[in-house]
Structure formats: structure tokens, C-alpha cells
């Protein structure tokens, strides 16, 4: 009925109404389906029921054109303020992490231990910028990206050299099977091996399995030292109530080297107390004092420090000694947890010697990965 009226309308009315103009010459009614015509400004029209014109085949062309323009919307300086704020927060953490208050709960130590991972926030922020097409957020996201590269870009460069007069390895053996662990440590070619977390159960096994390659060794409390070179002046270093550090003098063809092996107290994250580092921080002060008082000019300190080199709690050591990984390593050299390391808490620090190369060894079954370094004396 509607189609017949449209078909019988005069020319003036048809010109005024696009739908009527389209149906002035009524389409043939098919046996199956429905006829359709294209109407400028309205899209595709067909008939149904009593031949009443209705839109079919999706949105009108005008709306489709508007949607297409939305997909190619211009960049705006007004959108993306939340993304920009998050980017500025990341930049602030990278630049001013030393100014983060360390109480209550010592959050600064936690942030500094995982500081390299702040850069991981840049990628999702950048994706958000591209989706939102925000010029403001784009400029803001560039700030943490550039800051991260300035702080850690050099860490990604392979600085490992060749040679070295003395190679040392440190490993928190934990629950590792002494057999495979001893074979891996021996195969590393180390001249000196320091082990942490030794117990009455596993220490005899390491003593037996490393004896052929390392004829000189001492176990003091929960730490031990194995060496291809003669050792003298081996003594415990009192950094806490029980023995978790030792000092020894290693005799080398180029003179004596003081070697310290240490296992600092563990840290915990507890809801009521936050990041608990008190015991560790007190122990590292005593350890740094013992290193300072060593009569040897060449000094190597290695072990499990339960903190990254960026953690302000280790400043008594890092302010006077160099991290072999930072000076002569490749990448961050994460060591914990061994299955998927996200932080480096096992270190080799040096003073009076030049690191030639530093690297991380494969897993042994412990929750820590061993660390190694070669130094020039």
C-alpha cells in the first residue's frame, strides 16, 4: 500500500522526498526475498509486508562515513590525561627513587630492588596512547622511556671481556642436589668458589665432591670457600648472631687477594610491617666495616645480599665497591627466583681489582642462580 502511494505521487513530491523518488518506478515484486533500491543519503531501501519501504543492509551511508572518520580521528592535546599522569609517575620513580621515604614499611627498598621493571610500564602506556591518539600522553610517555634508557641502557650492552687473572663464583646452594651442582660449579673454571646456605647435611657432600678440583677449602658456619690457590687467615666475620660470613686471603701469583663470602639476612614483605630489612641493613654495615679493615689492597666480596645493587640498604658496600656485573656484564644478570629471575640479589663486588667479565650460570636446583666474575689483578 505504501509503495503504491509513492508510485502515484506527482513529480514535485517525489523531488522533495528521496524515498518517494526512489520508488516512483516501483521495483518488481520477486517470488522470493524482497526488492531493494539505493537512496542517496538513506542507504538501501526495500519492501516488506504491505510493500512499505524500510531500511535494510545495515547502517545508512552517512553514518558509515561518520564512523570511518572516527577511526582516523586527529591527534588531540585534550585526551589522555590519565595516561600522561601515569607516565609522569613512572618518570618520577626512576629519577627520584632515592628521595622516596623509607618509612613506614620501607617501601623505597622494595621499589629500588625492582627499579628496572618500572620501564615495563612504558609499553602498555604507549599502546594506550596509540589507541586514544593523545598528543599529550605521547609526549609524557617519552619521558619515562628516555629516563629508563639513560639509567639502564648501558646495562644492556655486552661489556664482557676476555682473560682475567682470577675467576670467582658465588652460589647460594639452597636445596640443590650437591652432585649436579658441584659438577656445574667445577665446570665453570672458577679459581675460587664461595657457597652460601651450607648445612650439616649438604656441607660434607660439597667438601667431598669439590675436593679434587679445589684442594684448599674452609667451611665456617653456613658459608664456605673452595680454592685452587692456597688460603690463609680464614676467619668468620661477625655480621649477626650466627655465622654467615667469612674472610680469607687467597695467594695468587700476583699477590694476595682478600676474599669475603657473605649471606645477609633475608627480607620479607609483611602486611603489618611492610618490607622488613632491619637485620639485613645492620649486617651490611658490619660487613662493609670488615671489608674496609682488611689489610689487603685487592678485595672481592661475593654472596647472597638479599637486595639489588640499587637498593639503598646496600649503600655501605656499593658506595665503596663496584658491582662486577654492572662494570663487565651483559644485561641485568637476574638471579632470583632461579626458575624465572626478576631481580639480582647475588653479587660479586670488587675493590682494587678490575672486573674483566661477569655472567650468570645455569640453574642448579637451588632457588638462586650462581654468579661468576673474572678480574684482572
Coordinates of C-alpha atoms in Angstrom, one line a residue:
X1 CA 0.0 0.0 0.0
X2 CA 2.8 2.4 0.9
X3 CA 4.6 1.6 -2.4
X4 CA 1.6 2.3 -4.5
X5 CA 1.1 5.7 -3.0
X6 CA 4.7 6.5 -3.6
X7 CA 4.4 5.4 -7.2
X8 CA 1.4 7.6 -7.8
X9 CA 2.9 10.8 -6.3
X10 CA 3.4 13.8 -8.5
X11 CA 6.9 14.8 -9.6
X12 CA 7.1 17.7 -7.1
X13 CA 6.5 15.5 -4.2
X14 CA 9.0 12.9 -5.4
X15 CA 11.7 15.5 -5.7
X16 CA 11.0 16.7 -2.2
X17 CA 11.1 13.2 -0.7
X18 CA 14.2 11.0 -1.7
X19 CA 12.4 7.8 -0.6
X20 CA 9.4 8.6 -2.8
X21 CA 11.6 9.4 -5.7
X22 CA 13.3 6.1 -5.4
X23 CA 10.0 4.2 -5.5
X24 CA 8.4 6.3 -8.3
X25 CA 9.3 3.4 -10.6
X26 CA 8.2 0.6 -8.4
X27 CA 10.6 -2.4 -8.3
X28 CA 9.2 -5.7 -9.4
X29 CA 8.0 -7.9 -6.6
X30 CA 10.0 -11.1 -6.6
X31 CA 8.8 -14.6 -5.9
X32 CA 11.3 -14.9 -3.0
X33 CA 13.1 -12.3 -0.9
X34 CA 12.5 -8.6 -1.3
X35 CA 13.4 -5.9 -3.8
X36 CA 15.7 -3.0 -2.9
X37 CA 16.9 0.2 -4.3
X38 CA 19.8 2.6 -3.3
X39 CA 18.7 6.0 -2.0
X40 CA 21.3 8.7 -1.6
X41 CA 21.6 9.9 2.0
X42 CA 19.5 6.9 3.3
X43 CA 21.2 3.8 2.2
X44 CA 19.5 0.7 0.8
X45 CA 15.7 0.5 0.9
X46 CA 13.5 -2.5 0.3
X47 CA 9.9 -3.5 0.8
X48 CA 8.2 -5.9 3.2
X49 CA 4.7 -6.8 4.3
X50 CA 2.3 -4.4 2.6
X51 CA 5.1 -3.1 0.4
X52 CA 6.2 -0.4 3.0
X53 CA 9.7 1.0 2.3
X54 CA 12.2 0.2 5.2
X55 CA 16.0 0.5 5.6
X56 CA 17.9 -2.7 5.0
X57 CA 21.6 -3.8 4.6
X58 CA 23.0 -2.1 7.7
X59 CA 23.7 1.5 8.6
X60 CA 23.0 4.4 6.2
X61 CA 25.9 5.6 4.2
X62 CA 26.1 8.9 6.1
X63 CA 26.6 7.1 9.4
X64 CA 29.2 4.7 7.9
X65 CA 31.1 7.7 6.6
X66 CA 31.0 9.3 10.0
X67 CA 32.4 6.1 11.6
X68 CA 35.2 5.9 9.1
X69 CA 36.1 9.5 10.0
X70 CA 36.1 8.5 13.7
X71 CA 38.7 5.8 13.1
X72 CA 41.0 8.3 11.5
X73 CA 40.3 11.0 14.2
X74 CA 43.1 13.6 14.5
X75 CA 45.5 13.6 17.5
X76 CA 44.3 15.6 20.4
X77 CA 46.0 17.5 23.2
X78 CA 42.9 17.2 25.4
X79 CA 42.7 13.4 25.6
X80 CA 44.9 11.0 27.6
X81 CA 45.4 13.0 30.8
X82 CA 45.3 9.8 33.0
X83 CA 47.8 8.1 30.8
X84 CA 50.0 11.2 30.9
X85 CA 49.8 11.2 34.7
X86 CA 50.8 7.6 35.0
X87 CA 53.8 8.2 32.7
X88 CA 54.9 11.1 34.8
X89 CA 54.6 8.9 37.9
X90 CA 56.9 6.4 36.3
X91 CA 59.4 9.1 35.4
X92 CA 59.3 10.4 39.0
X93 CA 60.0 6.9 40.4
X94 CA 63.0 6.5 38.1
X95 CA 64.5 9.9 38.7
X96 CA 63.7 10.4 42.3
X97 CA 63.7 6.9 43.8
X98 CA 66.4 8.0 46.2
X99 CA 64.0 10.5 47.7
X100 CA 61.2 8.1 48.4
X101 CA 60.7 7.9 52.2
X102 CA 61.8 4.6 53.6
X103 CA 59.2 4.6 56.3
X104 CA 56.8 3.4 57.3
X105 CA 57.2 -0.1 55.8
X106 CA 60.5 0.7 53.9
X107 CA 58.8 1.0 50.5
X108 CA 61.9 2.6 49.0
X109 CA 64.0 -0.6 49.3
X110 CA 61.2 -2.6 47.5
X111 CA 61.0 0.0 44.7
X112 CA 64.7 0.2 44.2
X113 CA 65.2 -3.6 44.1
X114 CA 62.7 -3.9 41.2
X115 CA 63.5 -0.5 39.7
X116 CA 64.4 -1.8 36.2
X117 CA 60.9 -3.2 35.9
X118 CA 59.4 0.3 36.0
X119 CA 60.3 0.5 32.4
X120 CA 57.9 -2.3 31.6
X121 CA 55.0 0.1 32.2
X122 CA 56.1 2.1 29.1
X123 CA 54.8 -0.4 26.6
X124 CA 51.1 -0.6 27.8
X125 CA 51.1 3.2 28.2
X126 CA 52.3 3.6 24.6
X127 CA 49.6 1.2 23.3
X128 CA 47.0 3.3 25.2
X129 CA 48.5 6.5 23.6
X130 CA 48.1 5.0 20.1
X131 CA 44.5 3.9 20.7
X132 CA 43.5 7.2 22.3
X133 CA 45.5 9.3 19.8
X134 CA 46.6 11.6 22.5
X135 CA 49.4 14.0 21.8
X136 CA 49.7 15.0 25.4
X137 CA 50.1 11.4 26.6
X138 CA 52.6 10.7 23.8
X139 CA 54.9 13.4 25.0
X140 CA 54.5 12.3 28.6
X141 CA 55.3 8.6 27.7
X142 CA 58.5 9.6 26.1
X143 CA 59.8 10.9 29.4
X144 CA 60.0 7.5 31.3
X145 CA 61.3 5.8 28.1
X146 CA 64.2 8.3 27.8
X147 CA 64.8 8.2 31.5
X148 CA 64.9 4.4 31.6
X149 CA 67.4 4.3 28.7
X150 CA 69.6 6.9 30.4
X151 CA 69.7 4.8 33.6
X152 CA 69.8 1.3 32.3
X153 CA 70.7 1.4 28.7
X154 CA 74.3 0.8 29.4
X155 CA 73.4 -2.3 31.4
X156 CA 72.1 -4.0 28.2
X157 CA 75.4 -3.5 26.4
X158 CA 77.7 -6.6 26.5
X159 CA 80.7 -5.4 28.3
X160 CA 82.3 -8.8 28.9
X161 CA 86.0 -9.1 28.0
X162 CA 88.4 -12.0 27.8
X163 CA 91.1 -13.2 30.1
X164 CA 91.3 -12.3 33.8
X165 CA 93.8 -13.3 36.4
X166 CA 91.3 -14.8 38.9
X167 CA 87.8 -16.2 38.3
X168 CA 85.3 -16.4 41.2
X169 CA 81.9 -18.0 41.5
X170 CA 79.3 -17.5 44.3
X171 CA 76.2 -19.6 44.8
X172 CA 73.5 -19.9 47.4
X173 CA 73.1 -23.7 47.1
X174 CA 69.8 -23.9 49.0
X175 CA 68.1 -27.2 48.3
X176 CA 70.2 -28.0 45.2
X177 CA 71.4 -31.6 44.8
X178 CA 75.2 -31.4 45.7
X179 CA 76.1 -33.8 42.8
X180 CA 74.9 -31.8 39.8
X181 CA 75.6 -28.5 41.5
X182 CA 79.2 -29.5 42.2
X183 CA 79.8 -30.6 38.6
X184 CA 78.4 -27.4 37.2
X185 CA 80.5 -25.3 39.6
X186 CA 83.6 -27.2 38.7
X187 CA 83.0 -26.9 35.0
X188 CA 82.7 -23.1 35.4
X189 CA 86.5 -22.9 35.5
X190 CA 86.4 -20.9 38.7
X191 CA 89.6 -20.5 40.7
X192 CA 87.6 -19.7 43.9
X193 CA 84.1 -20.8 44.8
X194 CA 82.1 -19.3 47.6
X195 CA 79.0 -21.2 48.8
X196 CA 76.2 -19.9 51.0
X197 CA 73.4 -21.7 52.9
X198 CA 75.5 -24.7 53.8
X199 CA 74.1 -27.0 56.4
X200 CA 75.3 -30.0 58.3
X201 CA 73.5 -32.2 55.7
X202 CA 74.9 -30.7 52.5
X203 CA 78.3 -29.3 53.5
X204 CA 80.1 -32.7 53.7
X205 CA 78.8 -33.6 50.2
X206 CA 80.3 -30.4 48.7
X207 CA 83.6 -31.0 50.6
X208 CA 83.8 -34.4 49.1
X209 CA 82.8 -33.6 45.6
X210 CA 84.8 -30.5 45.2
X211 CA 88.0 -31.8 46.8
X212 CA 89.8 -33.0 43.7
X213 CA 89.5 -29.7 41.8
X214 CA 89.8 -27.4 44.9
X215 CA 92.3 -28.8 47.3
X216 CA 92.0 -25.7 49.6
X217 CA 88.7 -25.1 51.4
X218 CA 87.2 -24.0 54.6
X219 CA 83.6 -24.1 55.9
X220 CA 82.7 -21.5 58.5
X221 CA 79.1 -21.7 59.8
X222 CA 76.7 -21.5 56.9
X223 CA 79.3 -20.3 54.3
X224 CA 82.3 -21.9 52.7
X225 CA 85.2 -21.2 50.4
X226 CA 86.9 -23.6 47.9
X227 CA 90.1 -22.6 46.1
X228 CA 92.7 -23.8 43.7
X229 CA 95.1 -21.4 45.3
X230 CA 96.4 -21.6 48.9
X231 CA 94.2 -19.9 51.5
X232 CA 95.3 -18.3 54.8
X233 CA 93.9 -16.1 57.5
X234 CA 90.4 -17.8 57.2
X235 CA 88.1 -16.4 59.9
X236 CA 84.4 -15.7 60.5
X237 CA 83.1 -12.2 60.1
X238 CA 80.6 -11.3 62.8
X239 CA 77.8 -9.6 61.0
X240 CA 75.0 -11.2 63.0
X241 CA 74.2 -13.6 65.8
X242 CA 75.2 -16.7 63.8
X243 CA 78.0 -17.1 61.4
X244 CA 77.1 -16.2 57.8
X245 CA 80.2 -14.5 56.5
X246 CA 83.9 -15.3 56.3
X247 CA 87.2 -13.7 55.3
X248 CA 90.1 -15.4 53.6
X249 CA 93.3 -14.4 51.9
X250 CA 93.9 -16.1 48.6
X251 CA 97.5 -16.3 47.5
X252 CA 97.9 -15.7 43.8
X253 CA 101.0 -15.3 41.5
X254 CA 100.3 -11.6 41.5
X255 CA 100.0 -11.2 45.2
X256 CA 97.3 -11.7 48.0
X257 CA 93.6 -11.0 47.5
X258 CA 91.1 -10.6 50.3
X259 CA 88.0 -12.7 49.6
X260 CA 84.8 -12.3 51.6
X261 CA 81.8 -14.7 51.3
X262 CA 78.6 -13.5 52.9
X263 CA 74.9 -14.4 53.2
X264 CA 73.0 -11.4 54.5
X265 CA 69.7 -11.9 56.5
X266 CA 66.6 -12.4 54.4
X267 CA 64.0 -9.7 53.8
X268 CA 60.3 -10.2 54.0
X269 CA 57.2 -8.4 52.8
X270 CA 54.6 -8.5 55.6
X271 CA 51.2 -6.7 55.6
X272 CA 51.7 -5.3 59.1
X273 CA 55.4 -4.3 58.8
X274 CA 56.0 -3.8 55.1
X275 CA 59.4 -4.5 53.6
X276 CA 61.4 -5.7 56.6
X277 CA 65.1 -5.1 56.1
X278 CA 66.4 -4.1 59.5
X279 CA 68.5 -7.2 60.2
X280 CA 70.0 -7.1 56.7
X281 CA 70.8 -3.4 56.9
X282 CA 72.5 -3.7 60.2
X283 CA 74.5 -6.7 58.9
X284 CA 75.7 -4.9 55.8
X285 CA 77.1 -2.1 57.9
X286 CA 79.2 -4.6 59.8
X287 CA 80.2 -6.4 56.6
X288 CA 81.4 -3.2 55.0
X289 CA 83.4 -2.3 58.0
X290 CA 85.2 -5.7 57.9
X291 CA 86.0 -5.2 54.2
X292 CA 87.4 -1.8 54.9
X293 CA 89.6 -3.1 57.7
X294 CA 91.1 -5.9 55.5
X295 CA 94.9 -5.4 55.2
X296 CA 94.9 -6.5 51.5
X297 CA 94.6 -3.8 48.9
X298 CA 92.7 -6.1 46.5
X299 CA 89.3 -7.1 47.8
X300 CA 86.5 -9.3 46.5
X301 CA 83.1 -9.6 48.3
X302 CA 80.6 -12.1 47.0
X303 CA 77.5 -13.8 48.2
X304 CA 73.7 -13.5 48.6
X305 CA 72.9 -10.0 49.7
X306 CA 69.1 -10.2 49.6
X307 CA 68.9 -6.9 47.7
X308 CA 69.8 -5.4 44.4
X309 CA 72.8 -3.1 43.8
X310 CA 70.2 -0.2 43.5
X311 CA 68.8 -0.9 47.0
X312 CA 69.8 1.9 49.3
X313 CA 70.2 -0.6 52.1
X314 CA 73.4 -1.9 50.4
X315 CA 74.9 1.6 50.2
X316 CA 77.6 0.9 52.8
X317 CA 79.0 -1.6 50.2
X318 CA 78.0 -0.2 46.9
X319 CA 79.4 3.3 47.7
X320 CA 83.0 1.9 48.0
X321 CA 83.0 -1.2 45.9
X322 CA 82.0 -1.9 42.3
X323 CA 79.5 -4.4 41.0
X324 CA 81.3 -6.7 38.6
X325 CA 78.0 -7.3 36.7
X326 CA 77.5 -3.5 36.2
X327 CA 81.1 -3.0 35.1
X328 CA 81.7 -6.0 33.0
X329 CA 78.5 -7.9 32.5
X330 CA 75.8 -8.3 29.8
X331 CA 72.3 -7.4 30.8
X332 CA 70.9 -7.3 34.3
X333 CA 72.0 -10.8 35.3
X334 CA 68.9 -11.5 37.4
X335 CA 69.4 -14.4 39.8
X336 CA 66.2 -14.9 41.8
X337 CA 64.0 -16.8 41.7
X338 CA 66.0 -19.2 39.6
X339 CA 63.1 -20.5 37.5
X340 CA 62.2 -17.0 36.3
X341 CA 64.6 -14.5 37.7
X342 CA 63.3 -10.9 38.1
X343 CA 65.9 -9.4 40.4
X344 CA 69.6 -9.8 41.0
X345 CA 70.3 -10.3 44.7
X346 CA 73.5 -12.4 44.3
X347 CA 76.6 -10.3 43.6
X348 CA 80.3 -10.0 43.2
X349 CA 81.7 -6.7 44.4
X350 CA 85.3 -5.6 43.8
X351 CA 87.8 -3.1 45.1
X352 CA 91.4 -2.6 43.9
X353 CA 90.9 -5.1 41.0
X354 CA 89.4 -4.6 37.6
X355 CA 86.5 -6.8 36.5
X356 CA 87.1 -8.3 33.1
X357 CA 83.8 -10.2 32.7
X358 CA 80.8 -11.2 34.7
X359 CA 78.0 -13.6 34.0
X360 CA 75.3 -15.8 35.4
X361 CA 75.5 -19.6 35.4
X362 CA 72.6 -22.0 34.6
X363 CA 70.2 -23.4 37.3
X364 CA 71.4 -26.0 39.7
X365 CA 68.2 -26.9 41.6
X366 CA 68.6 -24.0 44.0
X367 CA 66.2 -21.1 44.0
X368 CA 69.2 -18.9 43.2
X369 CA 71.4 -18.9 40.1
X370 CA 75.2 -18.9 40.6
X371 CA 77.1 -15.7 39.6
X372 CA 80.6 -15.6 38.2
X373 CA 83.3 -12.9 37.5
X374 CA 86.8 -12.7 36.2
X375 CA 89.1 -10.0 37.5
X376 CA 92.4 -8.6 36.5
X377 CA 94.8 -8.2 39.4

